[in-house]
Amino acid sequence: CESCFELGILTEKELKSFARTFSQCLAEGDVIILSGEIGSGKTTFVRGLVTGLGCSEEIVTSPTFTLMNVYACSKTVYHLDAYRLNGIEDVFYVLEGEIEDRNGVFVIEWGNLIDSYFIEDVITVFFEHEDEKHRKVRLRVPSKRVSRFRRCLNFG
Ligand code: ATP
Ligand code: MG
């Protein structure tokens, strides 16, 4: 895959550290889909990401009842969990205006369930259980954004 990055098998600390670095590569309006089973590290990744944007990781909670959490960091972070949404209509309802305004970054746990909603290119992070303490992490970015991420993540 031309626009994929193998981040390797990461500990929790390494995953958060990667998410911090990754946060520096983001531009307003970016949509990041987090794909992986229960406990694979999606919320953990969001914790790292917000610290990279100057927030404390404690502000991150699972958007279980709220549908969407909004964190006012150096960029506004919209944190959703598509598992709780009833499909595409809820996405429209919850965040249509915000996505169109491109005023912040959008991080969507279980976003693979609703990726047909997004016409524009999205960034996807894939998480897989390796063992209790390790997750295999891969990143796929839109092809027209590869050079931005390669430079920013110091890849190749
Ligand atoms: P859910 O689908 O239920 O929202 P999730 O993908 O958001 O799950 P997290 O809430 O991030 O998962 O939970 C990951 C759990 O795995 C945490 O308890 C964390 O401490 C633990 N863990 C162990 N090793 C790692 C690792 N290498 N990376 C991330 N989390 C890890
Ligand atoms: Mg979670």
PDB file of C-alpha atoms and ligand atoms in Angstrom:
ATOM      1  CA  CYS A   1       0.000   0.000   0.000  1.00  0.00           C
ATOM      2  CA  GLU A   2       1.524   3.274  -1.213  1.00  0.00           C
ATOM      3  CA  SER A   3      -0.043   5.448   1.433  1.00  0.00           C
ATOM      4  CA  CYS A   4       0.299   3.090   4.416  1.00  0.00           C
ATOM      5  CA  PHE A   5       2.703   3.307   7.320  1.00  0.00           C
ATOM      6  CA  GLU A   6       3.560   0.286   9.436  1.00  0.00           C
ATOM      7  CA  LEU A   7       4.129   1.654  12.908  1.00  0.00           C
ATOM      8  CA  GLY A   8       5.048  -1.748  14.287  1.00  0.00           C
ATOM      9  CA  ILE A   9       4.148  -3.440  17.536  1.00  0.00           C
ATOM     10  CA  LEU A  10       3.792  -0.829  20.222  1.00  0.00           C
ATOM     11  CA  THR A  11       3.450  -0.731  23.987  1.00  0.00           C
ATOM     12  CA  GLU A  12       0.879   1.612  25.480  1.00  0.00           C
ATOM     13  CA  LYS A  13       3.575   4.191  26.114  1.00  0.00           C
ATOM     14  CA  GLU A  14       4.838   3.922  22.548  1.00  0.00           C
ATOM     15  CA  LEU A  15       1.316   4.176  21.168  1.00  0.00           C
ATOM     16  CA  LYS A  16       0.660   7.385  23.106  1.00  0.00           C
ATOM     17  CA  SER A  17       3.994   8.749  22.001  1.00  0.00           C
ATOM     18  CA  PHE A  18       3.176   7.981  18.381  1.00  0.00           C
ATOM     19  CA  ALA A  19      -0.243   9.646  18.780  1.00  0.00           C
ATOM     20  CA  ARG A  20       1.476  12.774  20.123  1.00  0.00           C
ATOM     21  CA  THR A  21       3.780  12.924  17.115  1.00  0.00           C
ATOM     22  CA  PHE A  22       0.879  12.187  14.793  1.00  0.00           C
ATOM     23  CA  SER A  23      -1.124  15.074  16.278  1.00  0.00           C
ATOM     24  CA  GLN A  24       1.534  17.458  14.975  1.00  0.00           C
ATOM     25  CA  CYS A  25       0.846  16.288  11.426  1.00  0.00           C
ATOM     26  CA  LEU A  26      -2.831  17.174  11.497  1.00  0.00           C
ATOM     27  CA  ALA A  27      -4.555  19.962   9.639  1.00  0.00           C
ATOM     28  CA  GLU A  28      -7.947  21.516  10.349  1.00  0.00           C
ATOM     29  CA  GLY A  29     -10.720  19.394   8.937  1.00  0.00           C
ATOM     30  CA  ASP A  30      -8.838  16.097   9.077  1.00  0.00           C
ATOM     31  CA  VAL A  31     -11.019  13.081   9.829  1.00  0.00           C
ATOM     32  CA  ILE A  32      -9.304  10.184  11.597  1.00  0.00           C
ATOM     33  CA  ILE A  33     -11.024   6.836  11.729  1.00  0.00           C
ATOM     34  CA  LEU A  34      -9.870   4.486  14.483  1.00  0.00           C
ATOM     35  CA  SER A  35     -10.447   0.881  13.522  1.00  0.00           C
ATOM     36  CA  GLY A  36      -9.964  -2.055  15.869  1.00  0.00           C
ATOM     37  CA  GLU A  37     -11.775  -4.307  18.260  1.00  0.00           C
ATOM     38  CA  ILE A  38     -12.687  -3.633  21.895  1.00  0.00           C
ATOM     39  CA  GLY A  39      -9.661  -2.789  24.012  1.00  0.00           C
ATOM     40  CA  SER A  40      -7.354  -2.465  21.029  1.00  0.00           C
ATOM     41  CA  GLY A  41      -6.223   1.048  21.989  1.00  0.00           C
ATOM     42  CA  LYS A  42      -8.501   3.527  20.220  1.00  0.00           C
ATOM     43  CA  THR A  43      -9.261   5.660  23.278  1.00  0.00           C
ATOM     44  CA  THR A  44      -5.648   5.337  24.396  1.00  0.00           C
ATOM     45  CA  PHE A  45      -4.623   6.796  21.051  1.00  0.00           C
ATOM     46  CA  VAL A  46      -6.990   9.755  21.547  1.00  0.00           C
ATOM     47  CA  ARG A  47      -5.358  10.372  24.948  1.00  0.00           C
ATOM     48  CA  GLY A  48      -1.965  10.664  23.296  1.00  0.00           C
ATOM     49  CA  LEU A  49      -3.337  12.816  20.524  1.00  0.00           C
ATOM     50  CA  VAL A  50      -4.860  15.442  22.839  1.00  0.00           C
ATOM     51  CA  THR A  51      -1.674  15.719  24.893  1.00  0.00           C
ATOM     52  CA  GLY A  52       0.142  16.491  21.647  1.00  0.00           C
ATOM     53  CA  LEU A  53      -2.350  19.313  21.182  1.00  0.00           C
ATOM     54  CA  GLY A  54      -1.694  20.728  24.620  1.00  0.00           C
ATOM     55  CA  CYS A  55      -4.540  19.154  26.602  1.00  0.00           C
ATOM     56  CA  SER A  56      -4.371  16.842  29.574  1.00  0.00           C
ATOM     57  CA  GLU A  57      -5.169  13.230  28.746  1.00  0.00           C
ATOM     58  CA  GLU A  58      -7.615  13.085  31.658  1.00  0.00           C
ATOM     59  CA  ILE A  59     -10.159  15.066  29.682  1.00  0.00           C
ATOM     60  CA  VAL A  60     -10.664  12.113  27.339  1.00  0.00           C
ATOM     61  CA  THR A  61     -13.620   9.897  28.174  1.00  0.00           C
ATOM     62  CA  SER A  62     -15.531   7.445  26.049  1.00  0.00           C
ATOM     63  CA  PRO A  63     -18.296   9.346  24.266  1.00  0.00           C
ATOM     64  CA  THR A  64     -20.813   6.751  25.374  1.00  0.00           C
ATOM     65  CA  PHE A  65     -23.821   8.821  26.316  1.00  0.00           C
ATOM     66  CA  THR A  66     -22.820  12.148  24.865  1.00  0.00           C
ATOM     67  CA  LEU A  67     -22.278  10.748  21.336  1.00  0.00           C
ATOM     68  CA  MET A  68     -19.606  13.361  20.863  1.00  0.00           C
ATOM     69  CA  ASN A  69     -17.005  14.884  23.172  1.00  0.00           C
ATOM     70  CA  VAL A  70     -15.406  18.183  22.245  1.00  0.00           C
ATOM     71  CA  TYR A  71     -11.962  19.039  23.603  1.00  0.00           C
ATOM     72  CA  ALA A  72     -10.711  22.595  23.307  1.00  0.00           C
ATOM     73  CA  CYS A  73      -7.013  21.938  22.677  1.00  0.00           C
ATOM     74  CA  SER A  74      -4.706  23.870  20.331  1.00  0.00           C
ATOM     75  CA  LYS A  75      -6.977  22.430  17.688  1.00  0.00           C
ATOM     76  CA  THR A  76     -10.533  21.561  18.615  1.00  0.00           C
ATOM     77  CA  VAL A  77     -10.859  17.789  18.845  1.00  0.00           C
ATOM     78  CA  TYR A  78     -14.214  16.164  18.116  1.00  0.00           C
ATOM     79  CA  HIS A  79     -14.232  12.666  19.607  1.00  0.00           C
ATOM     80  CA  LEU A  80     -16.971  10.281  18.510  1.00  0.00           C
ATOM     81  CA  ASP A  81     -17.742   6.622  18.918  1.00  0.00           C
ATOM     82  CA  ALA A  82     -19.593   5.303  15.898  1.00  0.00           C
ATOM     83  CA  TYR A  83     -20.469   2.138  17.806  1.00  0.00           C
ATOM     84  CA  ARG A  84     -23.016   4.198  19.734  1.00  0.00           C
ATOM     85  CA  LEU A  85     -24.453   5.853  16.688  1.00  0.00           C
ATOM     86  CA  ASN A  86     -27.336   4.370  14.767  1.00  0.00           C
ATOM     87  CA  GLY A  87     -25.684   4.572  11.410  1.00  0.00           C
ATOM     88  CA  ILE A  88     -25.305   7.377   8.996  1.00  0.00           C
ATOM     89  CA  GLU A  89     -28.340   9.440   9.972  1.00  0.00           C
ATOM     90  CA  ASP A  90     -26.915   9.954  13.445  1.00  0.00           C
ATOM     91  CA  VAL A  91     -23.654  11.142  11.967  1.00  0.00           C
ATOM     92  CA  PHE A  92     -25.486  13.792  10.025  1.00  0.00           C
ATOM     93  CA  TYR A  93     -27.366  14.739  13.138  1.00  0.00           C
ATOM     94  CA  VAL A  94     -24.371  14.846  15.451  1.00  0.00           C
ATOM     95  CA  LEU A  95     -21.695  16.459  13.370  1.00  0.00           C
ATOM     96  CA  GLU A  96     -22.667  17.533   9.913  1.00  0.00           C
ATOM     97  CA  GLY A  97     -22.199  21.259  10.574  1.00  0.00           C
ATOM     98  CA  GLU A  98     -18.873  20.813  12.300  1.00  0.00           C
ATOM     99  CA  ILE A  99     -17.388  18.639   9.581  1.00  0.00           C
ATOM    100  CA  GLU A 100     -18.392  21.109   6.919  1.00  0.00           C
ATOM    101  CA  ASP A 101     -16.853  23.997   8.833  1.00  0.00           C
ATOM    102  CA  ARG A 102     -13.535  22.058   9.039  1.00  0.00           C
ATOM    103  CA  ASN A 103     -12.906  23.867  12.261  1.00  0.00           C
ATOM    104  CA  GLY A 104     -11.074  21.176  14.197  1.00  0.00           C
ATOM    105  CA  VAL A 105     -10.035  17.562  13.830  1.00  0.00           C
ATOM    106  CA  PHE A 106     -12.411  14.619  14.024  1.00  0.00           C
ATOM    107  CA  VAL A 107     -11.460  11.361  15.711  1.00  0.00           C
ATOM    108  CA  ILE A 108     -13.986   8.573  15.363  1.00  0.00           C
ATOM    109  CA  GLU A 109     -13.707   5.293  17.270  1.00  0.00           C
ATOM    110  CA  TRP A 110     -15.266   2.421  15.310  1.00  0.00           C
ATOM    111  CA  GLY A 111     -15.328   4.876  12.432  1.00  0.00           C
ATOM    112  CA  ASN A 112     -14.963   1.999   9.994  1.00  0.00           C
ATOM    113  CA  LEU A 113     -18.662   1.302  10.682  1.00  0.00           C
ATOM    114  CA  ILE A 114     -19.629   4.594   9.081  1.00  0.00           C
ATOM    115  CA  ASP A 115     -16.831   5.274   6.623  1.00  0.00           C
ATOM    116  CA  SER A 116     -19.262   5.258   3.704  1.00  0.00           C
ATOM    117  CA  TYR A 117     -20.505   8.575   5.074  1.00  0.00           C
ATOM    118  CA  PHE A 118     -17.253  10.311   4.225  1.00  0.00           C
ATOM    119  CA  ILE A 119     -16.927  11.478   0.689  1.00  0.00           C
ATOM    120  CA  GLU A 120     -13.661  13.171   1.409  1.00  0.00           C
ATOM    121  CA  ASP A 121     -10.521  11.254   2.117  1.00  0.00           C
ATOM    122  CA  VAL A 122     -10.034  10.089   5.651  1.00  0.00           C
ATOM    123  CA  ILE A 123      -7.027   8.989   7.658  1.00  0.00           C
ATOM    124  CA  THR A 124      -7.381   5.532   9.189  1.00  0.00           C
ATOM    125  CA  VAL A 125      -5.471   4.047  12.105  1.00  0.00           C
ATOM    126  CA  PHE A 126      -5.781   0.258  12.461  1.00  0.00           C
ATOM    127  CA  PHE A 127      -5.198  -1.432  15.816  1.00  0.00           C
ATOM    128  CA  GLU A 128      -4.723  -5.155  16.377  1.00  0.00           C
ATOM    129  CA  HIS A 129      -4.131  -7.072  19.594  1.00  0.00           C
ATOM    130  CA  GLU A 130      -0.679  -8.595  19.554  1.00  0.00           C
ATOM    131  CA  ASP A 131      -0.604  -9.655  23.191  1.00  0.00           C
ATOM    132  CA  GLU A 132      -1.720  -8.214  26.521  1.00  0.00           C
ATOM    133  CA  LYS A 133       0.766  -5.367  26.400  1.00  0.00           C
ATOM    134  CA  HIS A 134       1.259  -4.807  22.681  1.00  0.00           C
ATOM    135  CA  ARG A 135      -0.775  -3.601  19.753  1.00  0.00           C
ATOM    136  CA  LYS A 136       0.095  -3.744  16.093  1.00  0.00           C
ATOM    137  CA  VAL A 137      -0.603  -0.336  14.617  1.00  0.00           C
ATOM    138  CA  ARG A 138      -0.917   0.742  10.998  1.00  0.00           C
ATOM    139  CA  LEU A 139      -1.787   4.061   9.457  1.00  0.00           C
ATOM    140  CA  ARG A 140      -3.345   4.749   6.076  1.00  0.00           C
ATOM    141  CA  VAL A 141      -3.528   8.293   4.796  1.00  0.00           C
ATOM    142  CA  PRO A 142      -5.152   9.709   1.660  1.00  0.00           C
ATOM    143  CA  SER A 143      -2.726   9.344  -1.244  1.00  0.00           C
ATOM    144  CA  LYS A 144      -2.603  13.092  -1.809  1.00  0.00           C
ATOM    145  CA  ARG A 145      -1.448  13.543   1.800  1.00  0.00           C
ATOM    146  CA  VAL A 146       1.346  10.969   1.831  1.00  0.00           C
ATOM    147  CA  SER A 147       4.166  13.471   1.547  1.00  0.00           C
ATOM    148  CA  ARG A 148       2.810  15.539   4.441  1.00  0.00           C
ATOM    149  CA  PHE A 149       2.761  12.507   6.725  1.00  0.00           C
ATOM    150  CA  ARG A 150       6.025  11.002   5.500  1.00  0.00           C
ATOM    151  CA  ARG A 151       7.795  14.257   6.260  1.00  0.00           C
ATOM    152  CA  CYS A 152       6.009  14.866   9.523  1.00  0.00           C
ATOM    153  CA  LEU A 153       6.407  11.336  10.891  1.00  0.00           C
ATOM    154  CA  ASN A 154       9.983  11.108   9.680  1.00  0.00           C
ATOM    155  CA  PHE A 155       9.305   8.072   7.542  1.00  0.00           C
ATOM    156  CA  GLY A 156      11.637   7.270   4.685  1.00  0.00           C
TER     157      GLY A 156
HETATM  158  P1  ATP B   1     -13.413   0.267  22.994  1.00  0.00           P
HETATM  159  O1  ATP B   1     -13.721  -0.332  21.652  1.00  0.00           O
HETATM  160  O2  ATP B   1     -14.062  -0.482  24.109  1.00  0.00           O
HETATM  161  O3  ATP B   1     -13.674   1.740  23.041  1.00  0.00           O
HETATM  162  P2  ATP B   1     -10.580   0.915  22.809  1.00  0.00           P
HETATM  163  O4  ATP B   1     -10.046   0.406  21.520  1.00  0.00           O
HETATM  164  O5  ATP B   1     -10.909   2.362  22.902  1.00  0.00           O
HETATM  165  O6  ATP B   1     -11.825   0.023  23.251  1.00  0.00           O
HETATM  166  P3  ATP B   1      -8.866   1.431  25.068  1.00  0.00           P
HETATM  167  O7  ATP B   1      -9.952   2.031  25.887  1.00  0.00           O
HETATM  168  O8  ATP B   1      -7.819   2.312  24.517  1.00  0.00           O
HETATM  169  O9  ATP B   1      -9.478   0.534  23.884  1.00  0.00           O
HETATM  170  O10 ATP B   1      -8.239   0.309  25.985  1.00  0.00           O
HETATM  171  C1  ATP B   1      -7.045  -0.335  25.717  1.00  0.00           C
HETATM  172  C2  ATP B   1      -6.690  -1.113  26.970  1.00  0.00           C
HETATM  173  O11 ATP B   1      -5.561  -1.947  26.705  1.00  0.00           O
HETATM  174  C3  ATP B   1      -6.310  -0.203  28.109  1.00  0.00           C
HETATM  175  O12 ATP B   1      -6.750  -0.792  29.319  1.00  0.00           O
HETATM  176  C4  ATP B   1      -4.802  -0.179  28.052  1.00  0.00           C
HETATM  177  O13 ATP B   1      -4.227   0.037  29.323  1.00  0.00           O
HETATM  178  C5  ATP B   1      -4.511  -1.587  27.570  1.00  0.00           C
HETATM  179  N1  ATP B   1      -3.274  -1.710  26.795  1.00  0.00           N
HETATM  180  C6  ATP B   1      -2.301  -2.616  27.030  1.00  0.00           C
HETATM  181  N2  ATP B   1      -1.321  -2.517  26.144  1.00  0.00           N
HETATM  182  C7  ATP B   1      -1.666  -1.540  25.294  1.00  0.00           C
HETATM  183  C8  ATP B   1      -1.031  -0.984  24.142  1.00  0.00           C
HETATM  184  N3  ATP B   1       0.148  -1.437  23.690  1.00  0.00           N
HETATM  185  N4  ATP B   1      -1.666   0.005  23.511  1.00  0.00           N
HETATM  186  C9  ATP B   1      -2.869   0.444  23.959  1.00  0.00           C
HETATM  187  N5  ATP B   1      -3.521  -0.027  25.037  1.00  0.00           N
HETATM  188  C10 ATP B   1      -2.918  -1.024  25.702  1.00  0.00           C
HETATM  189 MG    MG B   2     -12.674   3.392  23.282  1.00  0.00          MG
END
